[in-house]
Tab-separated table of C-alpha atoms in Angstrom:
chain	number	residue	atom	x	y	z
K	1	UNK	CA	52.645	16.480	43.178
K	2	UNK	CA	51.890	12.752	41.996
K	3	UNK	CA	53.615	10.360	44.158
K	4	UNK	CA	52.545	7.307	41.710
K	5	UNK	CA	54.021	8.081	38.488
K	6	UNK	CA	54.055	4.251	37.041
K	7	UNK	CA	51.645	4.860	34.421
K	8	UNK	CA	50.015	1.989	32.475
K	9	UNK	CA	51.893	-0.881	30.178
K	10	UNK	CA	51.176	-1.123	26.233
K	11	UNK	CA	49.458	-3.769	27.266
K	12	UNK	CA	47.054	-2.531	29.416
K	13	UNK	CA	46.512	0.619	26.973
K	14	UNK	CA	46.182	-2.228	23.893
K	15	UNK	CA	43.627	-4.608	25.799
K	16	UNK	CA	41.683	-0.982	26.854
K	17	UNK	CA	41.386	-0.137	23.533
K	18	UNK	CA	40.316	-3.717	22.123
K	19	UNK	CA	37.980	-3.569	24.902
K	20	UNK	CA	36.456	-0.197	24.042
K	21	UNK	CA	36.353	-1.005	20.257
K	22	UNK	CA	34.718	-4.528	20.679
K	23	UNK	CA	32.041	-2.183	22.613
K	24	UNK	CA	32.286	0.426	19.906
K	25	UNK	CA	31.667	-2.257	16.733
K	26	UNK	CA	28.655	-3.296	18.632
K	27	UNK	CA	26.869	-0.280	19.442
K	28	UNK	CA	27.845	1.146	15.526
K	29	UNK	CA	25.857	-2.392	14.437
K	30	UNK	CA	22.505	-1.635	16.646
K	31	UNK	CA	22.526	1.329	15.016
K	32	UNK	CA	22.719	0.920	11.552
K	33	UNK	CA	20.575	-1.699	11.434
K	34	UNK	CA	17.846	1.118	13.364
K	35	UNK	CA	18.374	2.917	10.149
K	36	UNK	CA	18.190	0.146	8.012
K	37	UNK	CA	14.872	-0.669	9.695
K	38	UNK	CA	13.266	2.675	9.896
K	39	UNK	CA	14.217	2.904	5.748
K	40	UNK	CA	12.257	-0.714	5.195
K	41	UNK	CA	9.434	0.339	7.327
K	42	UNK	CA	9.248	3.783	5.537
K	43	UNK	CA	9.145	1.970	2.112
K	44	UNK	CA	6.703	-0.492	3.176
K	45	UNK	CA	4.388	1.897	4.136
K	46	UNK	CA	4.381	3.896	0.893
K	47	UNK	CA	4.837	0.835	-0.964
K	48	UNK	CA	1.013	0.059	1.192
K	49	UNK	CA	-0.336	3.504	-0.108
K	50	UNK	CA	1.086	3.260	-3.450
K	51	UNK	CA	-0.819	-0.486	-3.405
K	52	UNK	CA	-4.119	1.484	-2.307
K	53	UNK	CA	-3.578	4.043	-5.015
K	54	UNK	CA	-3.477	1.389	-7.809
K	55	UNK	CA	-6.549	-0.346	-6.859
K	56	UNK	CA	-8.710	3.135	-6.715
K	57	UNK	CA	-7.539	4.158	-9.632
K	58	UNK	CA	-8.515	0.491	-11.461
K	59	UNK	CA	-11.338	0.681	-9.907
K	60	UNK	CA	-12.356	3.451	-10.979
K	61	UNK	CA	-11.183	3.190	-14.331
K	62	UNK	CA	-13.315	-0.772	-14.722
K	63	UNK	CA	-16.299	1.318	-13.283
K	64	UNK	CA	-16.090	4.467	-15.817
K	65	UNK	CA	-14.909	2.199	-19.140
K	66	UNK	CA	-17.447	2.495	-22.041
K	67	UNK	CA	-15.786	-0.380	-24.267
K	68	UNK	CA	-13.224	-2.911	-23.704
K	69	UNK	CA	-9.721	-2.138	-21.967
K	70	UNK	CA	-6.350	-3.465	-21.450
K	71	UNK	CA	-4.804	-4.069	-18.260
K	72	UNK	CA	-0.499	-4.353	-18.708
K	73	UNK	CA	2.212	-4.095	-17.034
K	74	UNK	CA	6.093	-3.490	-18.371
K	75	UNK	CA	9.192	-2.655	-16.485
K	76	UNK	CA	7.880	-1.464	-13.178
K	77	UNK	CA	4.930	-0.095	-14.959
K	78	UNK	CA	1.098	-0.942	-14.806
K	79	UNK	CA	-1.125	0.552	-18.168
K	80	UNK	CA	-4.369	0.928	-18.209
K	81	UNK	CA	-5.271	1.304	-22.132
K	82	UNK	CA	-8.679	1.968	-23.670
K	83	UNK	CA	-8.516	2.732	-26.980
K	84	UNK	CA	-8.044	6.349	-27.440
K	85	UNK	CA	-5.928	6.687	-24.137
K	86	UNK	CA	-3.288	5.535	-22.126
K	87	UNK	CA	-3.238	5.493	-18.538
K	88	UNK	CA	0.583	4.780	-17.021
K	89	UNK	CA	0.948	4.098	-13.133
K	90	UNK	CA	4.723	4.350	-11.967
K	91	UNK	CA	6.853	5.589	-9.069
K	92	UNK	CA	10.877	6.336	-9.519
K	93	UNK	CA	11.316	3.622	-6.787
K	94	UNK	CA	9.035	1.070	-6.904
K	95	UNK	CA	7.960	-1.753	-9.394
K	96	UNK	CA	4.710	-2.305	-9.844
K	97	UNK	CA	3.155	-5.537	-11.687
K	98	UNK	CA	-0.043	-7.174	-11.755
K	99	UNK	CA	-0.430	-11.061	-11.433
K	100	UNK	CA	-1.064	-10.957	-15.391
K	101	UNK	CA	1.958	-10.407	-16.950
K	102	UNK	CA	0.915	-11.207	-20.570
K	103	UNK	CA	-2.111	-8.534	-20.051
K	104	UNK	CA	-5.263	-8.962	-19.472
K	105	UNK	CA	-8.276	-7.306	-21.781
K	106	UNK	CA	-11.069	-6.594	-19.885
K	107	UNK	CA	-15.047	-6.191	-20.939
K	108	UNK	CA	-16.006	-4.375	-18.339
K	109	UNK	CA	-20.172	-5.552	-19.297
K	110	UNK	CA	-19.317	-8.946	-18.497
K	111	UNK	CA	-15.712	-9.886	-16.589
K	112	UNK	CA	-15.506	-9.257	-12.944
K	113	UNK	CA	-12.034	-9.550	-12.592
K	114	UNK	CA	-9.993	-10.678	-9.877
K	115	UNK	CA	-6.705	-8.797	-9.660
K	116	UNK	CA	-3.189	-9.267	-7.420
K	117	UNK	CA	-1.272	-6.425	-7.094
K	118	UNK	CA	2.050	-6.606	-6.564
K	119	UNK	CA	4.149	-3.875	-4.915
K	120	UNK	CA	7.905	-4.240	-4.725
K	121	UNK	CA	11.007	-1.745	-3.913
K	122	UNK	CA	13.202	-1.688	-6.752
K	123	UNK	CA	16.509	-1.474	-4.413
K	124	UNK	CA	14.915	-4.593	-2.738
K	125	UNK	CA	12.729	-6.706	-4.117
K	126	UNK	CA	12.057	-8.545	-0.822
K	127	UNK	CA	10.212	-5.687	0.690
K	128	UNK	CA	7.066	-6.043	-1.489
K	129	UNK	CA	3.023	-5.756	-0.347
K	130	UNK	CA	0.238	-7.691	-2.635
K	131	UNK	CA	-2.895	-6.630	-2.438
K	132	UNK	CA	-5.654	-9.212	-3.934
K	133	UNK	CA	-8.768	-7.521	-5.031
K	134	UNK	CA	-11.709	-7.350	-7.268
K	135	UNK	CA	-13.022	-5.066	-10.133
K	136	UNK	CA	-16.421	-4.998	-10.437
K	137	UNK	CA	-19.628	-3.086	-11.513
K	138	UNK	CA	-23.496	-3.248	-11.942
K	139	UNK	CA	-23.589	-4.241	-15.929
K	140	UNK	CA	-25.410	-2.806	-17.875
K	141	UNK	CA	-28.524	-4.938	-19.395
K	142	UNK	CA	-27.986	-7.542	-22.019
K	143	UNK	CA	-23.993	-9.100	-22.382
R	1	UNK	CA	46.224	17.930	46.794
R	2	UNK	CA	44.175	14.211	48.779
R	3	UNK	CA	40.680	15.933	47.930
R	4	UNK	CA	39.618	12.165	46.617
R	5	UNK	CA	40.744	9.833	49.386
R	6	UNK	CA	39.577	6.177	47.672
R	7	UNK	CA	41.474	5.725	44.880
R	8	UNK	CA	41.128	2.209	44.107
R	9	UNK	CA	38.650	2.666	41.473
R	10	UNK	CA	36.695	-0.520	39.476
R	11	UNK	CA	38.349	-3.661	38.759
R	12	UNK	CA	37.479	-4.800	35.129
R	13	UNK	CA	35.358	-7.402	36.119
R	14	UNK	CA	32.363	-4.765	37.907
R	15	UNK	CA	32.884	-2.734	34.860
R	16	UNK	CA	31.675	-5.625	32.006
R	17	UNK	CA	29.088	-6.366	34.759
R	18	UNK	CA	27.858	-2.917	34.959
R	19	UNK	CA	27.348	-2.763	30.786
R	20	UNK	CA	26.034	-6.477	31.107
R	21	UNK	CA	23.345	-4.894	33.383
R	22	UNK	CA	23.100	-1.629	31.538
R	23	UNK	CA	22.330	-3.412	27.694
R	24	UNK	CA	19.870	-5.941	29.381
R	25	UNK	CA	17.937	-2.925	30.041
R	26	UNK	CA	18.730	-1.080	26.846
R	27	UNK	CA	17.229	-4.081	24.988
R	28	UNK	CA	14.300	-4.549	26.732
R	29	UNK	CA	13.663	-0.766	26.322
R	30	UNK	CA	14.586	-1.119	22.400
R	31	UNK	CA	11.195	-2.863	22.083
R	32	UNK	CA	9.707	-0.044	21.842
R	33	UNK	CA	11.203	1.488	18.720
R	34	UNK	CA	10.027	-1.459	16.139
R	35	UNK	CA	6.373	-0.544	16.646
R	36	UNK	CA	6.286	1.013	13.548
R	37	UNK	CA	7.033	-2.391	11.939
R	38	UNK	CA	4.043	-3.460	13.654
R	39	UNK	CA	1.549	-0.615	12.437
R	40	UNK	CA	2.733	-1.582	9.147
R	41	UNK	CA	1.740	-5.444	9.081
R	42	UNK	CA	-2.162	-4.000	11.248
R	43	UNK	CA	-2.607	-1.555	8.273
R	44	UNK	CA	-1.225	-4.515	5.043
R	45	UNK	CA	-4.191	-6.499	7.057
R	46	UNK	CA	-6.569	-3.895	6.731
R	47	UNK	CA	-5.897	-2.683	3.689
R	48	UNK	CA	-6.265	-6.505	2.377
R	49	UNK	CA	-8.991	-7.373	4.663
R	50	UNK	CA	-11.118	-4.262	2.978
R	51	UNK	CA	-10.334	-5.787	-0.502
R	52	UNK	CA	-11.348	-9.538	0.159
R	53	UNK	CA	-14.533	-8.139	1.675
R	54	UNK	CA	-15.297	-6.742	-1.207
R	55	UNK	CA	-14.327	-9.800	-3.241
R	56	UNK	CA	-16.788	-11.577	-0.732
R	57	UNK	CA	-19.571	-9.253	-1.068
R	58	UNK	CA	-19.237	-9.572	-5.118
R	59	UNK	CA	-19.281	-13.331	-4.433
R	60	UNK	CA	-22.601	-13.275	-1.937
R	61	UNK	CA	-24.226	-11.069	-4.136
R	62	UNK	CA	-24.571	-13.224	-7.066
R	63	UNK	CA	-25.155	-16.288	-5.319
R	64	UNK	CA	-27.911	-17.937	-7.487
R	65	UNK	CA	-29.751	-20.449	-4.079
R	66	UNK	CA	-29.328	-17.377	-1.908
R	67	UNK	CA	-31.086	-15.271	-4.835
R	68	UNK	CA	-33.466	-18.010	-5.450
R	69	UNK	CA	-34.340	-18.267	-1.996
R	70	UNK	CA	-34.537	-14.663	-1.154
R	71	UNK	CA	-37.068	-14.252	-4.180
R	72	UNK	CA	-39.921	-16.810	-1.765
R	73	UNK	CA	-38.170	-17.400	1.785
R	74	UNK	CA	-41.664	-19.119	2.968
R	75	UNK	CA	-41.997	-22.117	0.044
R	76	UNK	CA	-37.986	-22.927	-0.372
R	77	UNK	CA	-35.537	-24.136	1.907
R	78	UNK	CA	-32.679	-22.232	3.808
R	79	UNK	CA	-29.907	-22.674	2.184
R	80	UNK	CA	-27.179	-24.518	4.364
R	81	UNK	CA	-24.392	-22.335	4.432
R	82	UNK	CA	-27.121	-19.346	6.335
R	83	UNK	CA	-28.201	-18.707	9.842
R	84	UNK	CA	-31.683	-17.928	10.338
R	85	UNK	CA	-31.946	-15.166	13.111
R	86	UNK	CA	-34.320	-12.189	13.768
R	87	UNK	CA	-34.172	-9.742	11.356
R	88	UNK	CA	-31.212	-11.442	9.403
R	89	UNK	CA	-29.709	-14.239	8.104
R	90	UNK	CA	-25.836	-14.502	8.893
R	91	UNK	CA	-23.006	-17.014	7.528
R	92	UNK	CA	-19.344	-17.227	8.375
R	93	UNK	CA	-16.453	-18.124	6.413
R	94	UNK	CA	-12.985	-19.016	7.636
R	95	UNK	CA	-10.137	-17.133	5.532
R	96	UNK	CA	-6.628	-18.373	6.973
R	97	UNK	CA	-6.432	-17.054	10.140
R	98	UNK	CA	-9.624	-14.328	9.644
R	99	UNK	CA	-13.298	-15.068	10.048
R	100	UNK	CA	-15.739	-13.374	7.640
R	101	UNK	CA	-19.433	-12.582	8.954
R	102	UNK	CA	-22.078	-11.893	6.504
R	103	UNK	CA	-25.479	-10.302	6.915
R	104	UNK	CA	-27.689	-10.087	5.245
R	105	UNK	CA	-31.149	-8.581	5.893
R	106	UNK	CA	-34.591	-10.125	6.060
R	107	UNK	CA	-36.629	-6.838	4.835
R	108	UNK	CA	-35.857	-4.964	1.617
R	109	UNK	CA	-35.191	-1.777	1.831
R	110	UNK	CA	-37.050	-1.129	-2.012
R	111	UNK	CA	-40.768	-0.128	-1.611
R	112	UNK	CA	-41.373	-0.799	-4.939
R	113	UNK	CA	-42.948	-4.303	-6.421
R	114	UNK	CA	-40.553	-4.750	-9.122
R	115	UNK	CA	-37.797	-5.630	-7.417
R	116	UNK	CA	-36.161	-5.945	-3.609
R	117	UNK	CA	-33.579	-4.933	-2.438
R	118	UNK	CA	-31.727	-6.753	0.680
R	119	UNK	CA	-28.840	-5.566	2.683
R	120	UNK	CA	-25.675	-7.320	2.775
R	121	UNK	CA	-22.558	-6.777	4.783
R	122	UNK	CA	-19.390	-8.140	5.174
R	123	UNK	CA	-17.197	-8.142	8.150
R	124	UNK	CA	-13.843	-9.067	8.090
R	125	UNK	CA	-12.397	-9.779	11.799
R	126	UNK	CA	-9.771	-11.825	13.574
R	127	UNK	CA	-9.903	-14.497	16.230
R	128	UNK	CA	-9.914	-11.685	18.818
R	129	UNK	CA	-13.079	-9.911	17.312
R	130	UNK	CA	-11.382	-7.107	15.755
R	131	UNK	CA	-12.649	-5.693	12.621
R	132	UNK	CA	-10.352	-5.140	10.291
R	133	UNK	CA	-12.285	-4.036	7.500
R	134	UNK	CA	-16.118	-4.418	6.093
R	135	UNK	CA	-18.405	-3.426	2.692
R	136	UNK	CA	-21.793	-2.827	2.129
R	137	UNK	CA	-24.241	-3.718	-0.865
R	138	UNK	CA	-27.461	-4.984	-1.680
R	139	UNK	CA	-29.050	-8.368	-3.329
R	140	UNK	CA	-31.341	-7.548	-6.120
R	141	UNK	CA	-34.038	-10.236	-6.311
R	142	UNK	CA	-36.423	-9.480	-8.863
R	143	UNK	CA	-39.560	-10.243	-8.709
Protein backbone atom coordinates (compact mmCIF):
# COMPACT_ATOMS: atom_id res chain seq x y z
CA UNK A 1 0.00 0.00 0.00
CA UNK A 2 2.92 2.58 0.84
CA UNK A 3 5.24 2.83 -1.98
CA UNK A 4 7.75 5.11 0.24
CA UNK A 5 8.70 3.04 3.06
CA UNK A 6 12.19 5.00 3.95
CA UNK A 7 11.07 6.26 7.14
CA UNK A 8 13.02 8.96 9.04
CA UNK A 9 16.91 8.77 10.40
CA UNK A 10 17.70 8.96 14.34
CA UNK A 11 18.68 12.00 13.43
CA UNK A 12 15.87 13.53 12.12
CA UNK A 13 13.63 11.85 15.01
CA UNK A 14 16.53 13.33 17.68
CA UNK A 15 16.64 17.01 16.18
CA UNK A 16 12.41 16.67 16.12
CA UNK A 17 12.39 15.98 19.49
CA UNK A 18 15.07 18.70 20.64
CA UNK A 19 13.03 20.88 18.58
CA UNK A 20 9.70 20.09 20.22
CA UNK A 21 11.24 20.13 23.77
CA UNK A 22 13.13 23.51 23.32
CA UNK A 23 9.33 24.61 22.43
CA UNK A 24 8.01 22.56 25.31
CA UNK A 25 10.65 24.17 28.16
CA UNK A 26 9.43 27.46 26.95
CA UNK A 27 5.83 27.30 27.01
CA UNK A 28 6.16 25.17 30.71
CA UNK A 29 8.25 28.66 31.79
CA UNK A 30 5.31 31.24 30.60
CA UNK A 31 3.32 29.32 32.55
CA UNK A 32 4.61 28.93 35.77
CA UNK A 33 5.63 32.15 36.08
CA UNK A 34 1.43 33.01 35.27
CA UNK A 35 1.04 31.13 38.46
CA UNK A 36 3.72 32.58 40.19
CA UNK A 37 2.21 35.95 39.30
CA UNK A 38 -1.41 35.38 39.94
CA UNK A 39 -0.06 33.93 43.71
CA UNK A 40 1.97 37.50 44.26
CA UNK A 41 -0.90 39.48 43.05
CA UNK A 42 -3.35 37.43 45.27
CA UNK A 43 -1.09 38.09 48.34
CA UNK A 44 -0.65 41.61 47.61
CA UNK A 45 -4.05 42.26 47.58
CA UNK A 46 -4.87 40.70 50.95
CA UNK A 47 -1.69 41.82 52.22
CA UNK A 48 -3.61 45.65 51.00
CA UNK A 49 -6.80 44.61 53.03
CA UNK A 50 -5.02 43.15 55.85
CA UNK A 51 -3.00 46.84 55.80
CA UNK A 52 -6.62 48.54 55.82
CA UNK A 53 -7.74 46.28 58.62
CA UNK A 54 -4.84 47.34 60.93
CA UNK A 55 -5.30 50.95 60.56
CA UNK A 56 -9.30 50.74 61.41
CA UNK A 57 -8.79 48.82 64.05
CA UNK A 58 -5.88 51.45 65.57
CA UNK A 59 -7.91 53.84 64.81
CA UNK A 60 -10.43 52.95 66.45
CA UNK A 61 -8.77 51.70 69.34
CA UNK A 62 -6.59 55.63 69.73
CA UNK A 63 -10.22 57.05 69.36
CA UNK A 64 -12.04 54.75 72.15
CA UNK A 65 -8.75 54.65 74.75
CA UNK A 66 -9.61 56.15 78.21
CA UNK A 67 -5.85 56.15 79.56
CA UNK A 68 -2.58 55.58 78.05
CA UNK A 69 -1.78 52.53 75.61
CA UNK A 70 0.95 50.62 74.10
CA UNK A 71 1.47 50.14 70.58
CA UNK A 72 4.09 46.75 69.90
CA UNK A 73 4.90 44.62 67.65
CA UNK A 74 6.79 40.95 68.05
CA UNK A 75 7.29 38.21 65.58
CA UNK A 76 4.81 39.04 62.89
CA UNK A 77 2.58 40.42 65.51
CA UNK A 78 1.20 44.03 66.20
CA UNK A 79 -0.36 44.53 70.18
CA UNK A 80 -2.37 46.94 71.07
CA UNK A 81 -2.18 46.94 75.11
CA UNK A 82 -4.14 49.12 77.52
CA UNK A 83 -3.86 48.12 80.76
CA UNK A 84 -6.43 45.61 81.55
CA UNK A 85 -6.40 44.14 77.90
CA UNK A 86 -4.57 42.92 75.16
CA UNK A 87 -5.39 43.38 71.70
CA UNK A 88 -3.17 40.89 69.20
CA UNK A 89 -3.38 41.50 65.29
CA UNK A 90 -1.88 38.45 63.27
CA UNK A 91 -2.47 36.40 60.12
CA UNK A 92 -0.84 32.65 59.65
CA UNK A 93 0.92 34.21 56.56
CA UNK A 94 1.81 37.49 56.91
CA UNK A 95 4.15 39.64 59.20
CA UNK A 96 2.99 42.53 60.37
CA UNK A 97 5.25 45.39 62.10
CA UNK A 98 4.90 48.91 62.75
CA UNK A 99 7.77 51.48 62.03
CA UNK A 100 8.33 51.41 66.00
CA UNK A 101 9.87 48.43 66.81
CA UNK A 102 10.86 49.25 70.44
CA UNK A 103 6.96 50.26 71.05
CA UNK A 104 5.50 53.13 71.22
CA UNK A 105 3.13 54.33 74.40
CA UNK A 106 0.60 56.44 73.37
CA UNK A 107 -1.57 59.30 75.42
CA UNK A 108 -4.19 59.39 73.40
CA UNK A 109 -5.20 63.31 75.20
CA UNK A 110 -2.20 64.65 73.78
CA UNK A 111 0.00 62.52 70.93
CA UNK A 112 -1.30 62.48 67.46
CA UNK A 113 0.69 59.88 66.22
CA UNK A 114 2.01 59.22 62.96
CA UNK A 115 2.17 55.51 62.18
CA UNK A 116 3.86 53.23 59.10
CA UNK A 117 2.49 50.10 58.68
CA UNK A 118 4.26 47.58 57.32
CA UNK A 119 2.75 44.54 55.57
CA UNK A 120 4.99 41.72 54.41
CA UNK A 121 4.40 37.89 53.18
CA UNK A 122 6.22 35.70 55.37
CA UNK A 123 7.22 33.21 52.33
CA UNK A 124 8.49 36.50 50.71
CA UNK A 125 9.39 39.29 52.30
CA UNK A 126 9.71 41.33 49.07
CA UNK A 127 6.04 41.40 48.45
CA UNK A 128 5.21 43.86 51.27
CA UNK A 129 2.55 47.13 51.22
CA UNK A 130 3.21 50.19 53.86
CA UNK A 131 0.64 52.15 54.59
CA UNK A 132 1.65 55.66 56.37
CA UNK A 133 -1.10 57.08 58.42
CA UNK A 134 -2.24 59.07 61.32
CA UNK A 135 -4.08 58.45 64.69
CA UNK A 136 -5.86 61.13 65.84
CA UNK A 137 -8.84 62.50 67.92
CA UNK A 138 -10.65 65.67 69.27
CA UNK A 139 -8.91 65.78 72.99
CA UNK A 140 -10.56 66.18 75.50
CA UNK A 141 -10.10 69.72 77.46
CA UNK A 142 -7.05 70.42 79.50
CA UNK A 143 -3.58 68.02 78.65
CA UNK B 1 -5.47 4.86 -1.68
CA UNK B 2 -4.03 8.91 -3.56
CA UNK B 3 -7.06 10.65 -1.66
CA UNK B 4 -4.24 13.48 -0.62
CA UNK B 5 -2.44 14.26 -3.86
CA UNK B 6 0.33 17.07 -2.41
CA UNK B 7 2.40 15.41 -0.26
CA UNK B 8 5.26 17.59 0.11
CA UNK B 9 4.23 18.99 3.32
CA UNK B 10 6.27 22.13 5.31
CA UNK B 11 9.87 22.48 5.17
CA UNK B 12 11.24 23.35 8.73
CA UNK B 13 11.98 26.68 7.96
CA UNK B 14 7.81 27.85 7.34
CA UNK B 15 7.19 25.87 10.40
CA UNK B 16 9.61 28.11 13.06
CA UNK B 17 8.16 31.00 10.96
CA UNK B 18 4.66 30.06 11.53
CA UNK B 19 5.29 29.83 15.68
CA UNK B 20 7.53 33.06 15.21
CA UNK B 21 4.26 34.64 13.91
CA UNK B 22 1.94 32.73 16.16
CA UNK B 23 3.93 33.86 19.81
CA UNK B 24 4.26 37.52 18.47
CA UNK B 25 0.63 37.46 18.71
CA UNK B 26 0.34 35.34 21.82
CA UNK B 27 2.44 38.02 23.59
CA UNK B 28 0.84 40.89 22.58
CA UNK B 29 -2.46 39.20 23.63
CA UNK B 30 -0.72 38.13 27.12
CA UNK B 31 -1.02 41.83 28.04
CA UNK B 32 -4.04 41.40 29.01
CA UNK B 33 -3.72 38.90 31.83
CA UNK B 34 -1.31 41.19 34.22
CA UNK B 35 -4.11 43.70 34.76
CA UNK B 36 -4.65 42.47 37.95
CA UNK B 37 -1.10 43.59 38.87
CA UNK B 38 -2.24 46.86 37.83
CA UNK B 39 -5.56 47.10 39.99
CA UNK B 40 -3.34 46.25 42.72
CA UNK B 41 -0.71 49.25 42.53
CA UNK B 42 -4.49 51.88 41.61
CA UNK B 43 -5.97 50.45 44.90
CA UNK B 44 -2.04 50.58 47.27
CA UNK B 45 -2.50 54.39 45.81
CA UNK B 46 -5.79 54.79 47.06
CA UNK B 47 -5.66 53.15 49.97
CA UNK B 48 -2.43 55.45 50.82
CA UNK B 49 -3.73 58.46 49.19
CA UNK B 50 -6.97 58.19 51.74
CA UNK B 51 -4.45 57.96 54.69
CA UNK B 52 -2.11 61.01 53.82
CA UNK B 53 -5.31 63.00 53.34
CA UNK B 54 -6.13 62.44 56.47
CA UNK B 55 -2.63 63.12 57.79
CA UNK B 56 -3.11 66.46 55.76
CA UNK B 57 -6.39 67.35 57.08
CA UNK B 58 -4.95 66.72 60.84
CA UNK B 59 -2.10 68.99 59.70
CA UNK B 60 -4.52 71.99 58.14
CA UNK B 61 -6.62 71.75 60.94
CA UNK B 62 -4.33 72.87 63.56
CA UNK B 63 -2.58 75.32 61.63
CA UNK B 64 -2.17 78.21 64.18
CA UNK B 65 -1.95 81.59 61.04
CA UNK B 66 -4.75 79.78 59.25
CA UNK B 67 -6.67 79.62 62.77
CA UNK B 68 -5.55 83.03 63.60
CA UNK B 69 -6.66 84.34 60.47
CA UNK B 70 -9.90 82.56 60.18
CA UNK B 71 -10.82 83.98 63.77
CA UNK B 72 -10.85 88.07 61.82
CA UNK B 73 -10.33 87.46 57.90
CA UNK B 74 -11.07 91.43 57.41
CA UNK B 75 -8.09 93.02 59.91
CA UNK B 76 -5.21 90.17 59.21
CA UNK B 77 -3.50 89.17 56.26
CA UNK B 78 -4.00 86.03 53.97
CA UNK B 79 -1.77 83.81 54.78
CA UNK B 80 0.63 82.94 51.77
CA UNK B 81 0.31 79.44 51.29
CA UNK B 82 -4.03 80.21 50.54
CA UNK B 83 -5.98 81.19 47.52
CA UNK B 84 -8.58 83.63 48.01
CA UNK B 85 -11.65 82.64 45.78
CA UNK B 86 -15.48 82.96 46.12
CA UNK B 87 -16.79 81.13 48.72
CA UNK B 88 -13.36 79.43 49.64
CA UNK B 89 -9.98 79.64 50.15
CA UNK B 90 -7.91 76.75 48.39
CA UNK B 91 -4.04 75.70 48.67
CA UNK B 92 -2.13 72.96 46.92
CA UNK B 93 0.61 70.87 47.97
CA UNK B 94 2.87 68.73 45.81
CA UNK B 95 3.37 65.06 47.37
CA UNK B 96 5.87 63.12 44.95
CA UNK B 97 4.12 62.63 42.04
CA UNK B 98 0.34 63.60 43.66
CA UNK B 99 -1.10 67.05 44.09
CA UNK B 100 -3.17 67.75 47.23
CA UNK B 101 -6.09 70.47 46.99
CA UNK B 102 -7.45 71.90 50.09
CA UNK B 103 -10.64 73.80 50.75
CA UNK B 104 -11.57 75.25 52.93
CA UNK B 105 -14.79 77.29 53.36
CA UNK B 106 -15.39 80.98 53.86
CA UNK B 107 -18.84 80.60 55.97
CA UNK B 108 -19.15 78.48 59.11
CA UNK B 109 -21.44 76.15 59.15
CA UNK B 110 -22.00 76.78 63.39
CA UNK B 111 -24.88 79.28 64.06
CA UNK B 112 -23.83 79.71 67.32
CA UNK B 113 -21.46 82.79 68.67
CA UNK B 114 -19.16 80.74 70.61
CA UNK B 115 -17.41 79.23 68.18
CA UNK B 116 -17.23 78.59 64.07
CA UNK B 117 -16.97 76.07 62.44
CA UNK B 118 -15.29 76.02 58.75
CA UNK B 119 -15.22 73.27 56.26
CA UNK B 120 -12.14 71.71 55.16
CA UNK B 121 -11.43 69.14 52.53
CA UNK B 122 -8.74 67.40 51.19
CA UNK B 123 -8.32 66.02 47.78
CA UNK B 124 -5.78 63.82 46.89
CA UNK B 125 -5.35 63.54 42.87
CA UNK B 126 -2.74 62.81 40.25
CA UNK B 127 -1.30 64.80 37.39
CA UNK B 128 -4.22 63.55 35.27
CA UNK B 129 -6.97 64.90 37.74
CA UNK B 130 -7.96 61.72 39.17
CA UNK B 131 -9.00 61.53 42.68
CA UNK B 132 -7.66 59.04 44.42
CA UNK B 133 -8.89 59.61 47.72
CA UNK B 134 -10.26 62.75 49.98
CA UNK B 135 -11.43 63.59 53.94
CA UNK B 136 -13.57 65.92 55.40
CA UNK B 137 -13.40 68.02 58.77
CA UNK B 138 -13.88 71.24 60.18
CA UNK B 139 -11.57 74.24 61.72
CA UNK B 140 -12.75 75.26 65.08
CA UNK B 141 -11.95 78.95 65.58
CA UNK B 142 -13.20 80.12 68.72
CA UNK B 143 -14.28 83.12 69.25
Amino acid sequence: MYKNEKGITLIEVLISVAILSFIGIVIWNVFIQGLTFSEQAMRKNQMQQEANIIVTSLVRSHQAAVEVYEINDFECKIMIDTNSQSNVIEHPQLCLSTNYSDGLSVNPNIHDITITINVADKNNPNNKVSIDTILTRLKSGEE
Amino acid sequence: MKLVKNQEGFTLIEILLSIAILSIIFISLMNIFPQMIQFNSINETKTQAINTSRQILNDWQNKSEIIDYLSAPSTSELPSELIEQDSHYSAEINIDKYIAIITIAKESDLATSIANAHQIHVQILDNKGTLFGESFGYIVVEE
